[in-house]
JSON list of C-alpha atoms in Angstrom, two decimals:
[
{"chain": "A", "resi": 1, "resn": "MET", "atom": "CA", "xyz": [-12.13, 5.45, -10.09]},
{"chain": "A", "resi": 2, "resn": "SER", "atom": "CA", "xyz": [-8.50, 3.11, -9.69]},
{"chain": "A", "resi": 3, "resn": "ARG", "atom": "CA", "xyz": [-6.07, 3.24, -7.38]},
{"chain": "A", "resi": 4, "resn": "LYS", "atom": "CA", "xyz": [-2.87, 5.02, -7.95]},
{"chain": "A", "resi": 5, "resn": "TYR", "atom": "CA", "xyz": [0.98, 4.74, -6.93]},
{"chain": "A", "resi": 6, "resn": "VAL", "atom": "CA", "xyz": [3.68, 7.29, -6.66]},
{"chain": "A", "resi": 7, "resn": "ILE", "atom": "CA", "xyz": [6.96, 7.23, -5.78]},
{"chain": "A", "resi": 8, "resn": "ILE", "atom": "CA", "xyz": [8.79, 9.82, -4.33]},
{"chain": "A", "resi": 9, "resn": "ASN", "atom": "CA", "xyz": [11.84, 11.66, -2.23]},
{"chain": "A", "resi": 10, "resn": "ALA", "atom": "CA", "xyz": [11.74, 10.44, 1.36]},
{"chain": "A", "resi": 11, "resn": "ASP", "atom": "CA", "xyz": [12.64, 13.87, 2.09]},
{"chain": "A", "resi": 12, "resn": "GLU", "atom": "CA", "xyz": [9.36, 14.56, 0.55]},
{"chain": "A", "resi": 13, "resn": "VAL", "atom": "CA", "xyz": [7.74, 12.94, 3.42]},
{"chain": "A", "resi": 14, "resn": "SER", "atom": "CA", "xyz": [6.73, 15.64, 5.35]},
{"chain": "A", "resi": 15, "resn": "SER", "atom": "CA", "xyz": [5.12, 17.73, 2.64]},
{"chain": "A", "resi": 16, "resn": "VAL", "atom": "CA", "xyz": [2.53, 14.87, 2.28]},
{"chain": "A", "resi": 17, "resn": "ASN", "atom": "CA", "xyz": [-1.11, 14.71, 3.52]},
{"chain": "A", "resi": 18, "resn": "PHE", "atom": "CA", "xyz": [-1.76, 12.14, 5.19]},
{"chain": "A", "resi": 19, "resn": "ASP", "atom": "CA", "xyz": [-5.40, 12.98, 4.97]},
{"chain": "A", "resi": 20, "resn": "GLN", "atom": "CA", "xyz": [-5.65, 12.23, 0.94]},
{"chain": "A", "resi": 21, "resn": "VAL", "atom": "CA", "xyz": [-3.22, 9.42, 0.47]},
{"chain": "A", "resi": 22, "resn": "ASP", "atom": "CA", "xyz": [-3.79, 5.80, 2.33]},
{"chain": "A", "resi": 23, "resn": "GLU", "atom": "CA", "xyz": [-1.48, 5.60, 4.60]},
{"chain": "A", "resi": 24, "resn": "THR", "atom": "CA", "xyz": [-1.60, 7.39, 7.90]},
{"chain": "A", "resi": 25, "resn": "SER", "atom": "CA", "xyz": [2.03, 8.93, 8.71]},
{"chain": "A", "resi": 26, "resn": "ALA", "atom": "CA", "xyz": [5.60, 8.56, 7.71]},
{"chain": "A", "resi": 27, "resn": "ASN", "atom": "CA", "xyz": [5.91, 5.55, 9.94]},
{"chain": "A", "resi": 28, "resn": "THR", "atom": "CA", "xyz": [3.59, 3.75, 7.64]},
{"chain": "A", "resi": 29, "resn": "VAL", "atom": "CA", "xyz": [5.12, 4.32, 4.28]},
{"chain": "A", "resi": 30, "resn": "ARG", "atom": "CA", "xyz": [7.18, 1.18, 2.83]},
{"chain": "A", "resi": 31, "resn": "TYR", "atom": "CA", "xyz": [10.54, 2.99, 1.20]},
{"chain": "A", "resi": 32, "resn": "SER", "atom": "CA", "xyz": [13.65, 2.14, -0.38]},
{"chain": "A", "resi": 33, "resn": "LEU", "atom": "CA", "xyz": [16.35, -0.64, 0.73]},
{"chain": "A", "resi": 34, "resn": "ASP", "atom": "CA", "xyz": [18.71, 2.51, 0.88]},
{"chain": "A", "resi": 35, "resn": "GLY", "atom": "CA", "xyz": [16.06, 4.83, 2.46]},
{"chain": "A", "resi": 36, "resn": "SER", "atom": "CA", "xyz": [16.28, 7.30, -0.66]},
{"chain": "A", "resi": 37, "resn": "LYS", "atom": "CA", "xyz": [12.52, 6.59, -1.87]},
{"chain": "A", "resi": 38, "resn": "THR", "atom": "CA", "xyz": [9.26, 6.10, -0.69]},
{"chain": "A", "resi": 39, "resn": "PHE", "atom": "CA", "xyz": [5.38, 5.91, -2.32]},
{"chain": "A", "resi": 40, "resn": "VAL", "atom": "CA", "xyz": [2.00, 6.73, -1.58]},
{"chain": "A", "resi": 41, "resn": "LYS", "atom": "CA", "xyz": [-1.16, 5.20, -3.11]},
{"chain": "A", "resi": 42, "resn": "PHE", "atom": "CA", "xyz": [-4.82, 7.24, -3.43]},
{"chain": "A", "resi": 43, "resn": "ASP", "atom": "CA", "xyz": [-7.90, 6.79, -4.65]},
{"chain": "A", "resi": 44, "resn": "SER", "atom": "CA", "xyz": [-9.01, 9.86, -6.00]},
{"chain": "A", "resi": 45, "resn": "ASP", "atom": "CA", "xyz": [-9.61, 10.38, -9.94]},
{"chain": "A", "resi": 46, "resn": "THR", "atom": "CA", "xyz": [-7.82, 13.94, -8.77]},
{"chain": "A", "resi": 47, "resn": "THR", "atom": "CA", "xyz": [-4.23, 14.21, -7.73]},
{"chain": "A", "resi": 48, "resn": "PRO", "atom": "CA", "xyz": [-3.59, 15.17, -4.52]},
{"chain": "A", "resi": 49, "resn": "SER", "atom": "CA", "xyz": [-1.75, 18.53, -5.43]},
{"chain": "A", "resi": 50, "resn": "PHE", "atom": "CA", "xyz": [1.64, 17.43, -3.36]},
{"chain": "A", "resi": 51, "resn": "LEU", "atom": "CA", "xyz": [1.75, 15.09, -6.03]},
{"chain": "A", "resi": 52, "resn": "ASP", "atom": "CA", "xyz": [0.75, 16.89, -8.99]},
{"chain": "A", "resi": 53, "resn": "GLY", "atom": "CA", "xyz": [3.73, 16.55, -11.82]},
{"chain": "A", "resi": 54, "resn": "LYS", "atom": "CA", "xyz": [5.22, 12.99, -10.38]},
{"chain": "A", "resi": 55, "resn": "THR", "atom": "CA", "xyz": [4.48, 9.75, -12.88]},
{"chain": "A", "resi": 56, "resn": "GLN", "atom": "CA", "xyz": [1.72, 7.75, -11.52]},
{"chain": "A", "resi": 57, "resn": "TYR", "atom": "CA", "xyz": [2.01, 3.93, -11.67]},
{"chain": "A", "resi": 58, "resn": "THR", "atom": "CA", "xyz": [-0.87, 1.19, -12.08]},
{"chain": "A", "resi": 59, "resn": "HIS", "atom": "CA", "xyz": [-0.97, -1.85, -9.39]},
{"chain": "A", "resi": 60, "resn": "SER", "atom": "CA", "xyz": [0.68, -3.57, -11.66]},
{"chain": "A", "resi": 61, "resn": "GLU", "atom": "CA", "xyz": [3.44, -1.24, -12.18]},
{"chain": "A", "resi": 62, "resn": "ILE", "atom": "CA", "xyz": [4.21, -0.27, -9.00]},
{"chain": "A", "resi": 63, "resn": "LEU", "atom": "CA", "xyz": [4.42, -4.49, -8.27]},
{"chain": "A", "resi": 64, "resn": "THR", "atom": "CA", "xyz": [7.84, -4.64, -11.19]},
{"chain": "A", "resi": 65, "resn": "ILE", "atom": "CA", "xyz": [9.43, -1.90, -9.22]},
{"chain": "A", "resi": 66, "resn": "LEU", "atom": "CA", "xyz": [8.92, -2.90, -6.30]},
{"chain": "A", "resi": 67, "resn": "ALA", "atom": "CA", "xyz": [10.43, -6.59, -7.02]},
{"chain": "A", "resi": 68, "resn": "THR", "atom": "CA", "xyz": [13.83, -4.83, -8.10]},
{"chain": "A", "resi": 69, "resn": "ASP", "atom": "CA", "xyz": [17.04, -5.38, -6.07]},
{"chain": "A", "resi": 70, "resn": "GLU", "atom": "CA", "xyz": [16.44, -1.41, -5.15]},
{"chain": "A", "resi": 71, "resn": "TRP", "atom": "CA", "xyz": [12.86, -1.97, -3.36]},
{"chain": "A", "resi": 72, "resn": "THR", "atom": "CA", "xyz": [13.77, -5.91, -1.57]},
{"chain": "A", "resi": 73, "resn": "ASP", "atom": "CA", "xyz": [16.44, -7.47, -0.83]},
{"chain": "A", "resi": 74, "resn": "PRO", "atom": "CA", "xyz": [17.17, -10.23, -3.14]},
{"chain": "A", "resi": 75, "resn": "ASN", "atom": "CA", "xyz": [19.47, -11.74, -0.60]},
{"chain": "A", "resi": 76, "resn": "PRO", "atom": "CA", "xyz": [16.84, -11.83, 2.22]},
{"chain": "A", "resi": 77, "resn": "LEU", "atom": "CA", "xyz": [17.87, -13.38, 5.95]},
{"chain": "A", "resi": 78, "resn": "GLY", "atom": "CA", "xyz": [21.61, -13.01, 4.84]},
{"chain": "A", "resi": 79, "resn": "GLU", "atom": "CA", "xyz": [21.05, -16.00, 2.37]}
]
């Protein structure tokens, strides 16, 4: 079993069953810089039903995505 990551729209957070993912609440997920997206991770071989049909990423794939300007400020602390 390997950890999987799924990006969802921020307005879908209310449909997340936090008993089926590693995050504990809407307050513990990381949002994109514009607040429009977030992601959840899970360790089950069975995809939670609320994530059916969504693209799943590996750890290395999600790290690449999170390193983009959409998720990480290229000028932290106003540099």
